[in-house]
Short mmCIF file of C-alpha atoms in Angstrom, two decimals:
data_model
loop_
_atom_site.label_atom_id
_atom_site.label_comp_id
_atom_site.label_asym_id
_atom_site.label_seq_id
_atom_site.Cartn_x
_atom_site.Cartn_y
_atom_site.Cartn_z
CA UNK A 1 11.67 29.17 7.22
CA UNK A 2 11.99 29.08 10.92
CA UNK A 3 14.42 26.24 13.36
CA UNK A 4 11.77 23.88 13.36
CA UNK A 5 11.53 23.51 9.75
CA UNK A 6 14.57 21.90 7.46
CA UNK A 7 13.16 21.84 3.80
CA UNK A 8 9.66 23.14 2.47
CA UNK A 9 9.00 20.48 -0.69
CA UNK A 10 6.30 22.18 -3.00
CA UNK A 11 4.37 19.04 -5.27
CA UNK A 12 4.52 19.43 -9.15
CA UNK A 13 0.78 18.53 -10.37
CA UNK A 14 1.27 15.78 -13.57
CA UNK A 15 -2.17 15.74 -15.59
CA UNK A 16 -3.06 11.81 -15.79
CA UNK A 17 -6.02 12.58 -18.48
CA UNK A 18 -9.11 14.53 -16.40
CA UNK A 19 -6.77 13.00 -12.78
CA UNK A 20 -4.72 15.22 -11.24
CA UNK A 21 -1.21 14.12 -9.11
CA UNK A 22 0.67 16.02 -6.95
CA UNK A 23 4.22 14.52 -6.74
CA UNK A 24 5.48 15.41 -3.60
CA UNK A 25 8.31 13.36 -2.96
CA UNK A 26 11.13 12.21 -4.13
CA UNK A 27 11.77 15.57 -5.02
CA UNK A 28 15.37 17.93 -5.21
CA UNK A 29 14.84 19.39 -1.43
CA UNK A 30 14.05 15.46 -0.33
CA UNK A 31 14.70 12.17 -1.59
CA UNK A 32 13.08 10.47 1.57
CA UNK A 33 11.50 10.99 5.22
CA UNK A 34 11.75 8.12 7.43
CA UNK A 35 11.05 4.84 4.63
CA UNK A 36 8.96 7.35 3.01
CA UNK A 37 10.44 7.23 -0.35
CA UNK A 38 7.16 8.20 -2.96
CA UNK A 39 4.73 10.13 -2.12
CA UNK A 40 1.51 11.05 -4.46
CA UNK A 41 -1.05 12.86 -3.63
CA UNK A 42 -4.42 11.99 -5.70
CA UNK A 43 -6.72 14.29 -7.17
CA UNK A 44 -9.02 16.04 -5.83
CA UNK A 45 -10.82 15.40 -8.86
CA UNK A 46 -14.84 14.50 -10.27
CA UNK A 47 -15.27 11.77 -12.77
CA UNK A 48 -18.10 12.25 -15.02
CA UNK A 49 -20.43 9.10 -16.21
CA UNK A 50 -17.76 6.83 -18.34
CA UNK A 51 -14.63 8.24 -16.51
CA UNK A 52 -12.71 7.21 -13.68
CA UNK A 53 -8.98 5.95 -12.60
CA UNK A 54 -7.96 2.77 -14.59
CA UNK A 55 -4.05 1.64 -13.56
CA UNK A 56 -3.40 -1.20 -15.50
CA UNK A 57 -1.58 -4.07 -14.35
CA UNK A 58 2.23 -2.95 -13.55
CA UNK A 59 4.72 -4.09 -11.10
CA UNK A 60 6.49 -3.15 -7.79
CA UNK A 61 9.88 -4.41 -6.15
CA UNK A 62 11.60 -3.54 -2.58
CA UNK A 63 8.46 -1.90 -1.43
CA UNK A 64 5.05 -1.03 0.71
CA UNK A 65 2.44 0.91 -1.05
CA UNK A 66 0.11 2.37 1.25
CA UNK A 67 -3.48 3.73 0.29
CA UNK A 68 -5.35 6.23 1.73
CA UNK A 69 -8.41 7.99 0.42
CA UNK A 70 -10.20 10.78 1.71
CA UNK A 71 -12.69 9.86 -1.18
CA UNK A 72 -14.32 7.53 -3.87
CA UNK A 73 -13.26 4.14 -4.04
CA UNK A 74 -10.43 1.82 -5.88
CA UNK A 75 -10.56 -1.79 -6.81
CA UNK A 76 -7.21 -3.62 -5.86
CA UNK A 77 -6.14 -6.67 -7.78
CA UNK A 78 -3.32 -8.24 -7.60
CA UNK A 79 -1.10 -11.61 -8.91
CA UNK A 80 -1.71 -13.11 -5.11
CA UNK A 81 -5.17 -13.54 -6.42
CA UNK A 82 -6.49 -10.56 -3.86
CA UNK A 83 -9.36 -8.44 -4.93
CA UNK A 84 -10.66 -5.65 -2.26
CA UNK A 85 -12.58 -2.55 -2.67
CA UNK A 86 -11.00 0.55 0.01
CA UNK A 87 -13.10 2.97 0.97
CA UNK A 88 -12.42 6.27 2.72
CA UNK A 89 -10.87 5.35 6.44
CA UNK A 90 -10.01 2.29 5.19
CA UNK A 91 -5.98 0.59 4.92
CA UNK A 92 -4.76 -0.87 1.87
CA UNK A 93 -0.70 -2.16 2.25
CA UNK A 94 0.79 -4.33 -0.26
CA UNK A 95 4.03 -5.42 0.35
CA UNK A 96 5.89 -5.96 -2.74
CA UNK A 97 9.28 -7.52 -1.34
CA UNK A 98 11.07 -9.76 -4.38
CA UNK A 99 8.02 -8.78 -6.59
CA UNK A 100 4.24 -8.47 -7.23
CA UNK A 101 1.89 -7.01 -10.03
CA UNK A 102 -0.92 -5.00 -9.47
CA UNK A 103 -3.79 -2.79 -11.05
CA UNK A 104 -6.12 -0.34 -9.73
CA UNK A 105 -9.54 0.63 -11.16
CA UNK A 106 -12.63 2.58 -10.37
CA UNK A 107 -15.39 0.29 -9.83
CA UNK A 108 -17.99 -0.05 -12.37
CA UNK A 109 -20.68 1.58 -11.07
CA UNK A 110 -18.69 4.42 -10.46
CA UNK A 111 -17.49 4.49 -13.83
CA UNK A 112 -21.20 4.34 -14.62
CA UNK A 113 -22.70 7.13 -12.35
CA UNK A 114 -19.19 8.96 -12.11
CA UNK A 115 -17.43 10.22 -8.67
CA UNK A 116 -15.51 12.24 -6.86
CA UNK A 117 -11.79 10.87 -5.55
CA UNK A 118 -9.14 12.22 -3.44
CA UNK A 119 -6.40 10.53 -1.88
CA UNK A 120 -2.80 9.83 -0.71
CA UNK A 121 -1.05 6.71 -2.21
CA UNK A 122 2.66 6.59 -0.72
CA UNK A 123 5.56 3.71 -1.23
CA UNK A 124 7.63 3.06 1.81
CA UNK A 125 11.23 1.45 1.13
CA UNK A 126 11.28 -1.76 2.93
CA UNK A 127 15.03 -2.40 5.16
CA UNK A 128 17.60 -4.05 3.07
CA UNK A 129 16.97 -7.32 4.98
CA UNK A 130 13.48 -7.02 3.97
CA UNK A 131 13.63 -6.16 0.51
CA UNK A 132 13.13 -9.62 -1.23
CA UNK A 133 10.08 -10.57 1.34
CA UNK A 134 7.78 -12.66 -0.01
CA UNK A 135 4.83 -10.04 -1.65
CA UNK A 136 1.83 -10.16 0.43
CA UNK A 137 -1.33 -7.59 0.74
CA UNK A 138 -3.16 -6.74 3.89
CA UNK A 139 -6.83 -4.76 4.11
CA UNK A 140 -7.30 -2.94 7.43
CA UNK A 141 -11.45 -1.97 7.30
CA UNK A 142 -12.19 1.71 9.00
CA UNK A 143 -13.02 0.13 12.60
CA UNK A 144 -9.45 -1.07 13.19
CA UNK A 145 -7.78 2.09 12.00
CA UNK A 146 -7.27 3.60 15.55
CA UNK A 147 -7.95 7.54 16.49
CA UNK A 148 -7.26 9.89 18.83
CA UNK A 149 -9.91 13.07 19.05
CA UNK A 150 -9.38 16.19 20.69
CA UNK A 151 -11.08 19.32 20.80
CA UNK A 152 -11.27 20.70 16.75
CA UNK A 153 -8.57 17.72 15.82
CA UNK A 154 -9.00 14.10 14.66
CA UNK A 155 -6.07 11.74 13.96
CA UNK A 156 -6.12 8.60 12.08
CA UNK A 157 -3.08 6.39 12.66
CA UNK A 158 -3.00 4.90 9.46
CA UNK A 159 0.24 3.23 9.55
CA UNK A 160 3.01 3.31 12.44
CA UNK A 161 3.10 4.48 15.95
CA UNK A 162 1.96 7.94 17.27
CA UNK A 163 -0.48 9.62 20.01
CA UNK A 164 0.15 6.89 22.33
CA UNK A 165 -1.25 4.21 20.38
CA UNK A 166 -0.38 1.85 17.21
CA UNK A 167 -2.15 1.15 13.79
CA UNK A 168 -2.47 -2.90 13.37
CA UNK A 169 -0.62 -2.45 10.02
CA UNK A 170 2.72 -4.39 9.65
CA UNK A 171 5.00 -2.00 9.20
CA UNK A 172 9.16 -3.28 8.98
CA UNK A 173 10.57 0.09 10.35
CA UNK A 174 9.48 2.55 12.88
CA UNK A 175 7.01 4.43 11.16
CA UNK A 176 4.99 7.36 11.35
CA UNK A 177 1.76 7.84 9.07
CA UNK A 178 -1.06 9.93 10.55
CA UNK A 179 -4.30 11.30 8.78
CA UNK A 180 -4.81 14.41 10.72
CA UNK A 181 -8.11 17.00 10.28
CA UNK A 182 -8.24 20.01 12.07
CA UNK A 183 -10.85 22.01 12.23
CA UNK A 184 -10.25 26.24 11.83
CA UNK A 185 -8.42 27.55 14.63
CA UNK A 186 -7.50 24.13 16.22
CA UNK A 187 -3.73 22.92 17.23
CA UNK A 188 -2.06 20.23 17.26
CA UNK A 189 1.44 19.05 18.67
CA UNK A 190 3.43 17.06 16.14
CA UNK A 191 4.32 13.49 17.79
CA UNK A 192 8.02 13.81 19.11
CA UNK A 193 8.65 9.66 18.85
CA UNK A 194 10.40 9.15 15.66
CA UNK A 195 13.64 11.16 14.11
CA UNK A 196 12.64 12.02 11.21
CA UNK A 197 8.86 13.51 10.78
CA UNK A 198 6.99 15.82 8.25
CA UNK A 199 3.55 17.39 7.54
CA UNK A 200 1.73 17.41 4.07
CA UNK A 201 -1.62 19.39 3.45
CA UNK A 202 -3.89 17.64 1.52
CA UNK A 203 -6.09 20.83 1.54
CA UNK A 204 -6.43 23.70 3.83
CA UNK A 205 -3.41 26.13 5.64
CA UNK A 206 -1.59 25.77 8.21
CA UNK A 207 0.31 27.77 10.23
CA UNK A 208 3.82 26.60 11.83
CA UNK A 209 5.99 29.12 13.75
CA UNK A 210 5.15 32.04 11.40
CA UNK A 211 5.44 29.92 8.24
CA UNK A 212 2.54 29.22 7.00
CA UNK A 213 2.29 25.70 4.74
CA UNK A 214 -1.05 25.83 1.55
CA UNK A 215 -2.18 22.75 -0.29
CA UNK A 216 0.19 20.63 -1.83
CA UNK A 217 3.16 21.79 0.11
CA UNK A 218 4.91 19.55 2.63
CA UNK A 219 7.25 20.75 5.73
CA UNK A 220 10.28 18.11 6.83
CA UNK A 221 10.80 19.46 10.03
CA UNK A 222 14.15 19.65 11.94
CA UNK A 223 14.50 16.27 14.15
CA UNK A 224 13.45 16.56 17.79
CA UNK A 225 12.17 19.94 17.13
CA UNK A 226 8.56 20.80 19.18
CA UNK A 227 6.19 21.52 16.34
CA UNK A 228 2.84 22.70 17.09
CA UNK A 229 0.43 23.10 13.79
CA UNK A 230 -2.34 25.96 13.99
CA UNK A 231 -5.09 25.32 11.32
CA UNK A 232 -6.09 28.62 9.99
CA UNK A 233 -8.72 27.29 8.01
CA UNK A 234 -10.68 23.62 8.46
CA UNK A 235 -7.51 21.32 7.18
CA UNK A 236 -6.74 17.87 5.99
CA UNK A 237 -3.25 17.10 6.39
CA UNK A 238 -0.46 13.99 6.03
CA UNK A 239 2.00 13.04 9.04
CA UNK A 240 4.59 10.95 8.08
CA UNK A 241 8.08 9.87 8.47
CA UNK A 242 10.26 7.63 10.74
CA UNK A 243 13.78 5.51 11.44
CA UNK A 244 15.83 6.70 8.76
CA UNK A 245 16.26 4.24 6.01
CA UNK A 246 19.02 2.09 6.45
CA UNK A 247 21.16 3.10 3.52
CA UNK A 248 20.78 4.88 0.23
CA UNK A 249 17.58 3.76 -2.45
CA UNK A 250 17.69 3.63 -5.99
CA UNK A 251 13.95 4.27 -7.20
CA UNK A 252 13.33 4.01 -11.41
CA UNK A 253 9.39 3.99 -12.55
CA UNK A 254 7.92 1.37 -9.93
CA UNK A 255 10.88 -0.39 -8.72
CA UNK A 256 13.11 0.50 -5.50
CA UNK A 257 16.03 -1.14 -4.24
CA UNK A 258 19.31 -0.80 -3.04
CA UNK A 259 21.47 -2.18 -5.66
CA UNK A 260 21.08 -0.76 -9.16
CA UNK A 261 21.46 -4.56 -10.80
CA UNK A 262 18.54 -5.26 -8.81
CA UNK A 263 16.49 -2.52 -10.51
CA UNK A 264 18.17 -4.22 -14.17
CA UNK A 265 16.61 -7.47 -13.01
CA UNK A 266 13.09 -6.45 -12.48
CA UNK A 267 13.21 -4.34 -15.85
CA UNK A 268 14.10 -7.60 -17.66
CA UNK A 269 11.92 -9.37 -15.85
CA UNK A 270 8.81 -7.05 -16.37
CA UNK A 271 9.98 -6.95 -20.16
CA UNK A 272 9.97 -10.92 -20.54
CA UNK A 273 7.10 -11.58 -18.90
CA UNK A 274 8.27 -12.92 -15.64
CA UNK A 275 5.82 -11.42 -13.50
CA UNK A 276 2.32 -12.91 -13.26
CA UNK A 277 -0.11 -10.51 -13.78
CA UNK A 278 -3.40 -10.60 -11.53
CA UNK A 279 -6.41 -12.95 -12.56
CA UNK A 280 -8.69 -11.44 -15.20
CA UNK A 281 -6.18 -9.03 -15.90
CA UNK A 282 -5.22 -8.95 -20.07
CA UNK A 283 -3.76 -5.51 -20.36
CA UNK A 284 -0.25 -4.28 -18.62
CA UNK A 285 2.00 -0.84 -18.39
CA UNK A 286 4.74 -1.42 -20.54
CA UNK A 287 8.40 -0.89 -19.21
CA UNK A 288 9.07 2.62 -20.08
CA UNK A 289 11.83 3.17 -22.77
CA UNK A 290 13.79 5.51 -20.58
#
């Protein structure tokens, strides 16, 4: 651990049936960085013929999911009556604000040939004021994602402000999201324009100060400090962070908000069927019993 670092956060790997997750945050060392409250990092894994991911329909309060795949493909659906495909490079935001129901699913020919899929899916906590927005869901396609390319280093501002420019993603806090690959040997300054910032290898190792950071760990470094990542092999990494949130967040299964009788509400409502669930869409998570 050096000044520049304040918490190393190592993910603990759940086993969703042949689908590996790395849950990286909230964890003991962090609940949160920036409106970062969840993040999950997804797979990398390789679906045979008949296999692939299959989220059934389940629900989402006082937050922004944010997809990001490296690769494969999901099918979104939603009770808005969306239905998109993302793709690697590609932006997938759904704001849940008072509510929304949602499942994500391979898409059939992938489930017929089989695939490989890696990705990030993240929830950020939207401000209190925010919280009970009406749900929407945005698609950003590859070609609006902008990105800065320097010698050995590409970055993908996925969501947020960094590098001098701005993702076209409504965000509702200042936030920082970056999909950064470095190539072996390659460095890279950590953006210096938000308060609270940290890096997450997808795969690869980097090198910060002396401490070097393998897959699956993340590094919340200490505000305003001037980080500089070295890549010591080719790298695919997670910046993200932000304005702190704007008070504490309660977070149980899929809901987040700041008032625990909130969180009762939703469970009720999930359990009495007050949520819609998307069109086409028969099966559902059930609230869990604890």
């Amino acid at each position: 651990m050096t000044a520049l670092i304040e918490a190393i956060v190592e993910g603990r790997t759940h086993d969703l049936g042949g689908f590996s997750v790395r849950r990286v945050l909230p964890s003991v060392q962090r609940r949160a960085v920036g409106p970062f409250v969840f993040v999950d990092h997804m797979g990398p894994a390789r679906f045979g013929p008949g296999a692939g991911v299959a989220v059934r329909a389940h629900p989402h309060i006082g937050l922004a999911t944010v997809t990001w795949l490296f690769e494969g493909a999901l099918v979104h659906r939603d009770n808005l009556g969306n239905v998109q495909v993302i793709e690697p490079g590609e932006v997938n935001w759904m704001t849940a604000g008072r509510g929304i129901a949602h499942s994500e699913r391979s898409r059939p020919e992938d489930f017929a040939a089989g695939m490989r899929f890696h990705g990030m899916q993240t929830w950020v906590a939207l401000p209190r004021a925010d919280e009970e927005a009406e749900p929407a869901f945005f698609h950003h396609p590859g070609d609006t994602v902008p990105r800065v390319e320097r010698a050995g280093v590409r970055l993908d501002v996925v969501a947020g402000t960094a590098y001098g420019v701005a993702s076209p993603v409504r965000v509702h806090s200042p936030t920082l999201y970056v999909a950064a690959t470095l190539q072996a040997g390659a460095m890279q300054a950590v953006d210096t324009g938000h308060e609270e910032r940290a890096v997450y290898v997808a795969d690869g190792l980097l090198d910060i100060d002396g401490t070097r950071l393998g897959s699956g760990q993340m590094a919340v470094f200490t505000p305003g400090a001037a980080v500089v990542l070295e890549a010591l092999a080719d790298t695919r990494a997670m910046l993200l962070g932000g304005a702190p949130l704007d008070g504490p967040r309660h977070l149980w299964w899929n809901f987040v908000a700041s008032a625990p009788d909130r969180i009762e509400r939703a469970k009720r409502d999930w359990r009495e069927g007050r949520f819609a669930l998307p069109p086409g869409e028969t099966e559902s998570i059930p609230l869990p019993e604890r």
